[in-house]
PDB file of C-alpha atoms in Angstrom:
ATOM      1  CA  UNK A   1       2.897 -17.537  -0.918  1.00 70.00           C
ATOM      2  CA  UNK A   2       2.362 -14.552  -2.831  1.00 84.00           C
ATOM      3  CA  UNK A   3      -2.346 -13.939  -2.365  1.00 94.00           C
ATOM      4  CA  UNK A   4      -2.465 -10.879  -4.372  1.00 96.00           C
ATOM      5  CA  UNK A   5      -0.654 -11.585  -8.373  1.00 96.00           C
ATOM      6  CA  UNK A   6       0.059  -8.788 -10.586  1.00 96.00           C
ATOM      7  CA  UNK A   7       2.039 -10.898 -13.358  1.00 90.00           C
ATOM      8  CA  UNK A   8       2.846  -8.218 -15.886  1.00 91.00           C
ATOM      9  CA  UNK A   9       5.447  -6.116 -14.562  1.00 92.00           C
ATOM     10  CA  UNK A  10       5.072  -3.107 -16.851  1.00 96.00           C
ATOM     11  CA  UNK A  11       2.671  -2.015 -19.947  1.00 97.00           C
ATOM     12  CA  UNK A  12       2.920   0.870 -22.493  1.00 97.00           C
ATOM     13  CA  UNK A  13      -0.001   2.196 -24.100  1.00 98.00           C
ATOM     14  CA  UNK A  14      -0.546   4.896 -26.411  1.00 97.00           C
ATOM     15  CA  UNK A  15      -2.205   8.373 -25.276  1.00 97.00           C
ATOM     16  CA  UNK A  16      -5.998   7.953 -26.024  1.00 97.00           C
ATOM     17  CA  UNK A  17      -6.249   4.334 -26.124  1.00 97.00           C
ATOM     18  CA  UNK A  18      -7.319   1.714 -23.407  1.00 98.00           C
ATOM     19  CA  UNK A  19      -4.986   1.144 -20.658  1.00 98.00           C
ATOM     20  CA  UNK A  20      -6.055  -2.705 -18.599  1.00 98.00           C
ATOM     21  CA  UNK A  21      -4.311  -3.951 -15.922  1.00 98.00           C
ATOM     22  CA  UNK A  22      -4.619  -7.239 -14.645  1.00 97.00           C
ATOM     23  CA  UNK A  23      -4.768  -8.501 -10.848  1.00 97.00           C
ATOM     24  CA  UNK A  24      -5.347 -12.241 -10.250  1.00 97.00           C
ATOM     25  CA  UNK A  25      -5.545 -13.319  -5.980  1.00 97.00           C
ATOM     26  CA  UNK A  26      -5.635 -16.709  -4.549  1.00 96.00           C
ATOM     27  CA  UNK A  27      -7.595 -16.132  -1.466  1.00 94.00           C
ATOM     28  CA  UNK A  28     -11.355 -16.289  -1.650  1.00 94.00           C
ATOM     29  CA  UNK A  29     -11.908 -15.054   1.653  1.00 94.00           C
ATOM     30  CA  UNK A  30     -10.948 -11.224   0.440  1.00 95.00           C
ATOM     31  CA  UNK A  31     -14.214  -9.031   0.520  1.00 93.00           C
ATOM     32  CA  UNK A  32     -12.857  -5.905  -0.745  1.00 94.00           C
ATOM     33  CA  UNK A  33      -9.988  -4.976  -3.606  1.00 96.00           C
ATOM     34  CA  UNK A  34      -8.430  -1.367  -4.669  1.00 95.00           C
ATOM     35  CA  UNK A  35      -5.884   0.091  -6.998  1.00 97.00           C
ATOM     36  CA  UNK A  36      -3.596   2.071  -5.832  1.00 97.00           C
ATOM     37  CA  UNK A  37      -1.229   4.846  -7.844  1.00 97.00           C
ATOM     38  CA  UNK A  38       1.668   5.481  -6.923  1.00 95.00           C
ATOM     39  CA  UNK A  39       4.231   8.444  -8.467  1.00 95.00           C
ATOM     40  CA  UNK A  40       8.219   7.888  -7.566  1.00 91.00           C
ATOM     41  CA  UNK A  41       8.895   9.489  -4.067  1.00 87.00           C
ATOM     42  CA  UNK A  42       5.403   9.694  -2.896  1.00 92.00           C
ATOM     43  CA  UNK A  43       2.896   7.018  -1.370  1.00 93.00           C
ATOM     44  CA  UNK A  44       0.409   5.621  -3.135  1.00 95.00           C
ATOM     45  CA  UNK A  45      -2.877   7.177  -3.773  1.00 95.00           C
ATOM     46  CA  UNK A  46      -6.158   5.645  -3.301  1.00 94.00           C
ATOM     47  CA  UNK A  47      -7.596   5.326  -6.693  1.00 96.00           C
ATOM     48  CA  UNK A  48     -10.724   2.971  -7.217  1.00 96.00           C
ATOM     49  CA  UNK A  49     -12.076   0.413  -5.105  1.00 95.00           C
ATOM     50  CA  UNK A  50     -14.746  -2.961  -5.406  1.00 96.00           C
ATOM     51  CA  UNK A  51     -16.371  -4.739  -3.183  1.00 94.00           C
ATOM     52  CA  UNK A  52     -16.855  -8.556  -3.644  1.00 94.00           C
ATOM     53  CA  UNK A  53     -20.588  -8.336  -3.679  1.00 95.00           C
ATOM     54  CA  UNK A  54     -20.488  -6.341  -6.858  1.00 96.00           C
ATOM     55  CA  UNK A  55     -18.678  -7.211 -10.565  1.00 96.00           C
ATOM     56  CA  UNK A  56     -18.118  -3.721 -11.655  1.00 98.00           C
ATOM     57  CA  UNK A  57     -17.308   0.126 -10.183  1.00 98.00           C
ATOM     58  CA  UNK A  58     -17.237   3.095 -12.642  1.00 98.00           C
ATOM     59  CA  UNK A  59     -15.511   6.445 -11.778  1.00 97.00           C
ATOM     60  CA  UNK A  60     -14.500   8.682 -14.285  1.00 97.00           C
ATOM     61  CA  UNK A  61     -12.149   7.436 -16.639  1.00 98.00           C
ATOM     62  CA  UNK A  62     -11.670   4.379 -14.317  1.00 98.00           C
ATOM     63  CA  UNK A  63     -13.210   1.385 -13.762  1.00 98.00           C
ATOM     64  CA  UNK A  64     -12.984  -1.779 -11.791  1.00 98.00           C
ATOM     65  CA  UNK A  65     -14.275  -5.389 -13.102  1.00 98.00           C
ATOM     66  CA  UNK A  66     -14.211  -8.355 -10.659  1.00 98.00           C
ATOM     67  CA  UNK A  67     -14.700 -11.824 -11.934  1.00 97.00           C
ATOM     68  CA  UNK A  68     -15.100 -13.879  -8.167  1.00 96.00           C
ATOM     69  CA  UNK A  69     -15.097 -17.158 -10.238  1.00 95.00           C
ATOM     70  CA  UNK A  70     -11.993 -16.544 -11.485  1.00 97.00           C
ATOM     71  CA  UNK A  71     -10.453 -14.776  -8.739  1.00 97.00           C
ATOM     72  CA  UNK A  72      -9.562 -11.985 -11.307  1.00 97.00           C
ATOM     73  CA  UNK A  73      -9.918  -8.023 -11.178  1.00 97.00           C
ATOM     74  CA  UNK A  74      -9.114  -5.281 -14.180  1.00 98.00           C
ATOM     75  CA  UNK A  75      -8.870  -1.597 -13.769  1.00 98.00           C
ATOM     76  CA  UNK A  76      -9.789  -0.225 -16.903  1.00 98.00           C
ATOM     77  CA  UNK A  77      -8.342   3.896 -17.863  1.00 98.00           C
ATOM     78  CA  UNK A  78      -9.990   4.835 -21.146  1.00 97.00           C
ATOM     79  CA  UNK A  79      -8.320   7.538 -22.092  1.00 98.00           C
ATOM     80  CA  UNK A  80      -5.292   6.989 -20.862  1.00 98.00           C
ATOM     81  CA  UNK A  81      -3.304   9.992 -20.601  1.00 97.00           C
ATOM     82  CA  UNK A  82       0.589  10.809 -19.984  1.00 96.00           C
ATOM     83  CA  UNK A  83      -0.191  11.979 -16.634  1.00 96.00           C
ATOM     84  CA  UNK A  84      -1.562   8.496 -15.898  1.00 97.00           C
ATOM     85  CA  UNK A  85       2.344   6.973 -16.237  1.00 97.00           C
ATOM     86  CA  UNK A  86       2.994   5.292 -13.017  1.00 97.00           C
ATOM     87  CA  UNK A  87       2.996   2.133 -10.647  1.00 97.00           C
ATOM     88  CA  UNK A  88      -0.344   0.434 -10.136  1.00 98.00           C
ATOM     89  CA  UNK A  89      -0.949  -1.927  -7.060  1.00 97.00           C
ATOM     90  CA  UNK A  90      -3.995  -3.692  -6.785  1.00 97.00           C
ATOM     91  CA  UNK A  91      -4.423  -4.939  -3.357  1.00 96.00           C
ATOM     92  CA  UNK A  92      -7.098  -7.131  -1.485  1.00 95.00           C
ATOM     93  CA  UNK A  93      -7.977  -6.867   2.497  1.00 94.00           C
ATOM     94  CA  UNK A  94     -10.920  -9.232   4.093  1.00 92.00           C
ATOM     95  CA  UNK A  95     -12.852  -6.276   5.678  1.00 86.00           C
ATOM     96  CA  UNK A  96     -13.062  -2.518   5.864  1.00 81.00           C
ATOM     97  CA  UNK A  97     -12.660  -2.415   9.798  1.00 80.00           C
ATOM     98  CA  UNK A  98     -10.638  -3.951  12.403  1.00 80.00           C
ATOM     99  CA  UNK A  99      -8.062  -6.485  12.618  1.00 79.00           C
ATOM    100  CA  UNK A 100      -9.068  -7.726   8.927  1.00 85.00           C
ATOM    101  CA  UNK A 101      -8.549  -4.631   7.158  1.00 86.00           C
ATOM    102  CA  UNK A 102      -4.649  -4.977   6.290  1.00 88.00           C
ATOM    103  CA  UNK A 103      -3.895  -4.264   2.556  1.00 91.00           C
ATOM    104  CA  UNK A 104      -2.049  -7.333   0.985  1.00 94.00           C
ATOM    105  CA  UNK A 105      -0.861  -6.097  -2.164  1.00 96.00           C
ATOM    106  CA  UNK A 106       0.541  -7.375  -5.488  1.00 96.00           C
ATOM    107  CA  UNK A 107       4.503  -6.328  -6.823  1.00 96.00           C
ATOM    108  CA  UNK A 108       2.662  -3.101  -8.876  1.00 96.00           C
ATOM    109  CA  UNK A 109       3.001  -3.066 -12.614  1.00 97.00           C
ATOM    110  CA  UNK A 110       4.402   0.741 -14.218  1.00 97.00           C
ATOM    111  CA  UNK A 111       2.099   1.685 -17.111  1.00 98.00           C
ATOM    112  CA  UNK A 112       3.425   4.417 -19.019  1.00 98.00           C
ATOM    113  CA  UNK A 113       1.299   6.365 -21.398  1.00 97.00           C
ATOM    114  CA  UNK A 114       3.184   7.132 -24.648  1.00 96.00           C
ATOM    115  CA  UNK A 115       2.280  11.030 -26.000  1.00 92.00           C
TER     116      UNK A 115
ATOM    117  CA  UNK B   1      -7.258  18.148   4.928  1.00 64.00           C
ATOM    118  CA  UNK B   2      -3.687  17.813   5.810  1.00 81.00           C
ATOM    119  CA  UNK B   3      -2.254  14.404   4.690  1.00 93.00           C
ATOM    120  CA  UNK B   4       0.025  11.793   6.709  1.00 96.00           C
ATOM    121  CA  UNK B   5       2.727  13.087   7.534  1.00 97.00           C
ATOM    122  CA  UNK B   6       6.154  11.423   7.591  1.00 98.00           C
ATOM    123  CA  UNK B   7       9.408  12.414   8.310  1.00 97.00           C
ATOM    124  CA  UNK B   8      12.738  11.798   8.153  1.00 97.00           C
ATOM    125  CA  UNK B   9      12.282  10.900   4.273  1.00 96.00           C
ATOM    126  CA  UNK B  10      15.463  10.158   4.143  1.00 97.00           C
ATOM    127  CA  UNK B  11      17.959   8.157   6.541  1.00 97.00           C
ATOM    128  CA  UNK B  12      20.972   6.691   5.501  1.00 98.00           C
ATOM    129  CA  UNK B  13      22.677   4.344   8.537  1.00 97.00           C
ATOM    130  CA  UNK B  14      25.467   1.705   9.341  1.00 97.00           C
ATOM    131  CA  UNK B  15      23.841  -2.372  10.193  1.00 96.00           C
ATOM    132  CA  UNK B  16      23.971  -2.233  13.482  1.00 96.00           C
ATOM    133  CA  UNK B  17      22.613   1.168  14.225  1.00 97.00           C
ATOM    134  CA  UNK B  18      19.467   2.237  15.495  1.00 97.00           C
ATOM    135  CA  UNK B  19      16.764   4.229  13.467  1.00 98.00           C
ATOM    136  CA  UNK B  20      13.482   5.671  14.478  1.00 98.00           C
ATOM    137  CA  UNK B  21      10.453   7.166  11.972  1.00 97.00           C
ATOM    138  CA  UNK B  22       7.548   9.211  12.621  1.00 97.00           C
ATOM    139  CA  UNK B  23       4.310   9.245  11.855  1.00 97.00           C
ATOM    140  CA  UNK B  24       1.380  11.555  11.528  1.00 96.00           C
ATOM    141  CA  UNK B  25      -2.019  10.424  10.448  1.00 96.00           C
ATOM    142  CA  UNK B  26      -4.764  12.478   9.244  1.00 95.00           C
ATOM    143  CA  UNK B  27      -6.767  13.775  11.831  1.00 93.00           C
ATOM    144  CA  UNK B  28     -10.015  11.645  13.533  1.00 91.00           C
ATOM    145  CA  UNK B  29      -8.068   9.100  11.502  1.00 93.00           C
ATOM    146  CA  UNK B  30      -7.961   5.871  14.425  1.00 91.00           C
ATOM    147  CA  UNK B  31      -6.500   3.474  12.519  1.00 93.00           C
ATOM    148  CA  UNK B  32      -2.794   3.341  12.145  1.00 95.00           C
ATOM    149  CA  UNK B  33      -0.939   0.906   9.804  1.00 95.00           C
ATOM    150  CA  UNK B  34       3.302   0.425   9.160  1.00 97.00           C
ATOM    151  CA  UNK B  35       4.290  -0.995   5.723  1.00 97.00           C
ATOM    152  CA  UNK B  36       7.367  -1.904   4.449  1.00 97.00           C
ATOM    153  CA  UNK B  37       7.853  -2.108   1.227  1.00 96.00           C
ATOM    154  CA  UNK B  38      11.222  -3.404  -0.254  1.00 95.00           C
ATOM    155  CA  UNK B  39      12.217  -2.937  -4.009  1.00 92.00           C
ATOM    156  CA  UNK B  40      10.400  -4.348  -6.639  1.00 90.00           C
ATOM    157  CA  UNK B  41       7.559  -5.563  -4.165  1.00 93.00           C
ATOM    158  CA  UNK B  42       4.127  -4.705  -2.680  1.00 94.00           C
ATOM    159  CA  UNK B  43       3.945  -2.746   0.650  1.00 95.00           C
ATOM    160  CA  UNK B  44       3.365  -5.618   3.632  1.00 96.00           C
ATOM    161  CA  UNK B  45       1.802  -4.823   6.976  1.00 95.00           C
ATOM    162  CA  UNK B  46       4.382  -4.646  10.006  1.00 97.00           C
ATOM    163  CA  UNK B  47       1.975  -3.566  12.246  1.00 96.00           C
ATOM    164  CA  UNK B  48      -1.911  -1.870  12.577  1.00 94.00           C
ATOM    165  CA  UNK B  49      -2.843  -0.073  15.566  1.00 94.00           C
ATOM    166  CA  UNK B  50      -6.413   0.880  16.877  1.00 91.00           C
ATOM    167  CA  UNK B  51      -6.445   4.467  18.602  1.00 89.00           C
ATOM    168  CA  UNK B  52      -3.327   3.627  20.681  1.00 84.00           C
ATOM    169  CA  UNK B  53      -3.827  -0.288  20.958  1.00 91.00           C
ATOM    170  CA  UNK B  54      -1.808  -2.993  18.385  1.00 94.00           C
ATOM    171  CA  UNK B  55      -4.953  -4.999  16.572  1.00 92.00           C
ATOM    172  CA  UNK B  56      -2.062  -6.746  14.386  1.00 92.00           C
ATOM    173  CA  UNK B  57       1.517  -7.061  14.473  1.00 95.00           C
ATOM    174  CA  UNK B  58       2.023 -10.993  13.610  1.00 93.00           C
ATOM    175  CA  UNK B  59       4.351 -10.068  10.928  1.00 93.00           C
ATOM    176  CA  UNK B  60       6.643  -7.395  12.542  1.00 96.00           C
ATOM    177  CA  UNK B  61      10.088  -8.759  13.495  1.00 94.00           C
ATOM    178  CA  UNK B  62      10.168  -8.248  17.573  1.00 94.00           C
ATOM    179  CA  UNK B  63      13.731  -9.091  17.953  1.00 95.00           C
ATOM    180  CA  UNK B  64      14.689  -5.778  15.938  1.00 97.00           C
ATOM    181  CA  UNK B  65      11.618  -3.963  15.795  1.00 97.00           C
ATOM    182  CA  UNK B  66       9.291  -1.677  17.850  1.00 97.00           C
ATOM    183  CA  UNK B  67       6.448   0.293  17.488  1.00 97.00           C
ATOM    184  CA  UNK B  68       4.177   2.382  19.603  1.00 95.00           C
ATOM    185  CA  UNK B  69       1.319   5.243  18.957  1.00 95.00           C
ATOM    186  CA  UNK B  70       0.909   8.117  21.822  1.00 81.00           C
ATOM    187  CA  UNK B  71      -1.968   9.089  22.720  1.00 84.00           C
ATOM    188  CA  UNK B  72      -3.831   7.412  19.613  1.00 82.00           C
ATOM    189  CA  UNK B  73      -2.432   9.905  17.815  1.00 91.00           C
ATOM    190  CA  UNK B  74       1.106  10.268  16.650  1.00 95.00           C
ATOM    191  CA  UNK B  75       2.984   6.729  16.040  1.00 97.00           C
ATOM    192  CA  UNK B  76       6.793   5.834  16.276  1.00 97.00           C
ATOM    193  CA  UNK B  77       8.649   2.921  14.679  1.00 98.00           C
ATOM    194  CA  UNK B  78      11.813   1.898  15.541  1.00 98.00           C
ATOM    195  CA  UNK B  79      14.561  -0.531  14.479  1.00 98.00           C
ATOM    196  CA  UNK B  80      17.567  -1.432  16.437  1.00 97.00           C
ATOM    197  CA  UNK B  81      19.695  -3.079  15.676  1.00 96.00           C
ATOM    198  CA  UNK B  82      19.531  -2.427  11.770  1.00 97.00           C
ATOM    199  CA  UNK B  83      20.292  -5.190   9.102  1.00 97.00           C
ATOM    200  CA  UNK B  84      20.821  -5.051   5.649  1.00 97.00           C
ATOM    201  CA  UNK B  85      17.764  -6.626   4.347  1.00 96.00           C
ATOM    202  CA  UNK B  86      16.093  -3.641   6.444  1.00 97.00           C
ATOM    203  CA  UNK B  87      16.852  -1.743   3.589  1.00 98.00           C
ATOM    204  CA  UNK B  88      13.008  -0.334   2.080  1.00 97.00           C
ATOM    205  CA  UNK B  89      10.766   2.352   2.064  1.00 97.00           C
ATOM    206  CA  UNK B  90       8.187   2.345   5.134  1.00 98.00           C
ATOM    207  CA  UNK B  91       5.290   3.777   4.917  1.00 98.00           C
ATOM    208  CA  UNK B  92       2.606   4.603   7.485  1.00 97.00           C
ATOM    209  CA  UNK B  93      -1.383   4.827   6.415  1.00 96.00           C
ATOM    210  CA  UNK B  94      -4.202   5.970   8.319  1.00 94.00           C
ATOM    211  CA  UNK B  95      -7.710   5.468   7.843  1.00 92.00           C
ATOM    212  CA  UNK B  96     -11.453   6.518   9.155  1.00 89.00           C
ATOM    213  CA  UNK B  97     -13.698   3.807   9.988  1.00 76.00           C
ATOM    214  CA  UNK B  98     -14.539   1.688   6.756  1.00 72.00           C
ATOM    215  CA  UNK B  99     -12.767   3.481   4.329  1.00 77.00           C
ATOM    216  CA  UNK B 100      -9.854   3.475   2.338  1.00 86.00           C
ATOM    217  CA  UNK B 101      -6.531   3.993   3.651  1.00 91.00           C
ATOM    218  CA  UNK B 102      -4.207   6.884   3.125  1.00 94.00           C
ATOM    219  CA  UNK B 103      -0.883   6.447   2.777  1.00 96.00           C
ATOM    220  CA  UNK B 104       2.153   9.077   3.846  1.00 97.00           C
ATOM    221  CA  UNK B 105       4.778   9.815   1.741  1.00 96.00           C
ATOM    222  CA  UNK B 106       7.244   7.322   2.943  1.00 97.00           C
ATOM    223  CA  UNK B 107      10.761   7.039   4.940  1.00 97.00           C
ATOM    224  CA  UNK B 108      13.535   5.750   2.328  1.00 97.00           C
ATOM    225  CA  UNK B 109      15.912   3.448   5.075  1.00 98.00           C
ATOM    226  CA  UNK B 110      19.354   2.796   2.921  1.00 98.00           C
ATOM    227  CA  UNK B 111      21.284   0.371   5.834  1.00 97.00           C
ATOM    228  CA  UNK B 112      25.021   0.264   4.785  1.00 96.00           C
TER     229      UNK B 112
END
């Protein structure tokens, strides 16, 4: 059973315009979610992250909406730029420290930012 | 600030045959994870360590696989015998205290 759901497999936006990807999870025990970039041949990089006690997190060009109700988080990239063109993993853990902090993550989705 | 550090990045082997990765985390870093992340999917926890004690391993496959961290530093994880549905990238994270975890570059396994 598959707790973290990135349905969309890939999206294509043009340079400039909004880039949202979606992130749905089934377990309502998860306290804290991130995105996660990821270029081909390197590990992903730590991008933006929420925590369940809030519905929004700004930084830069990104931001992070949670809706708890709906079990349902968006990372927002306005502009999105060429350089943003990769695989995005959101990915939910039930606590910063100990044995609860494992990442479960959704299958990614590739955006790709047309010039 | 160095990264984690990985290596081989590569490793091409017969089913059957034993592998072993490496792992470097960041330094002061205590937690250690393993992922393995097979095409077309998420990464999924094999295995978190604490300094140089195992917190979680429920999902790592004991028959075939091991994994250990010296010292609470440098970690080791091994598979032997190999099978083809071994075949992922693994990846090893580290992270400070509650904060986000940093992920190496990866180990590509091909098992032929």
């Amino acid at each position: 059973d598959q707790q973290v759901k990135q349905n969309s497999p890939s999206l294509s936006v043009q340079e400039g315009r909004i880039s949202i990807l979606n992130c749905d999870y089934t377990n309502s025990m998860f306290d804290y979610f991130l995105w996660y970039k990821k270029y081909p041949a390197e590990g992903p990089t730590f991008l933006i992250s929420i925590s369940s006690i809030k519905d929004k997190n700004e930084d830069g060009r990104f931001t992070v909406f949670l809706n708890k109700s709906a079990k349902h988080l968006s990372l927002h990239i306005v502009p999105s730029q060429p350089g943003d063109s990769a695989v995005y993993f959101c990915a939910a853990s039930l606590s910063l420290t100990g044995a609860n902090s494992k990442l479960t993550f959704g299958k990614g989705i590739t955006l790709s930012v047309r010039p | 600030e160095a990264g984690v550090a990985q290596s081989p990045r590569y490793k091409i082997i017969e089913k059957r045959q034993s592998v072993a990765f490496w792992c470097n985390p960041i330094s002061g870093h205590a937690t250690l994870y393993w992922y393995q992340q097979i095409l077309g999917q998420g990464p999924k926890l094999l295995i978190q360590f604490q300094n140089n004690g195992v917190v979680d391993d429920s999902q790592l496959p004991k028959d075939r696989f091991s994994a250990e961290r010296l010292k609470g530093v440098d970690s080791t994880l091994k598979i032997q015998p190999a099978k083809l549905e071994d075949s992922a990238v693994y990846l090893c994270a580290s992270s400070a205290r509650g904060n986000e975890q940093f992920f190496g570059p990866g180990t590509r396994l091909t098992v032929l």
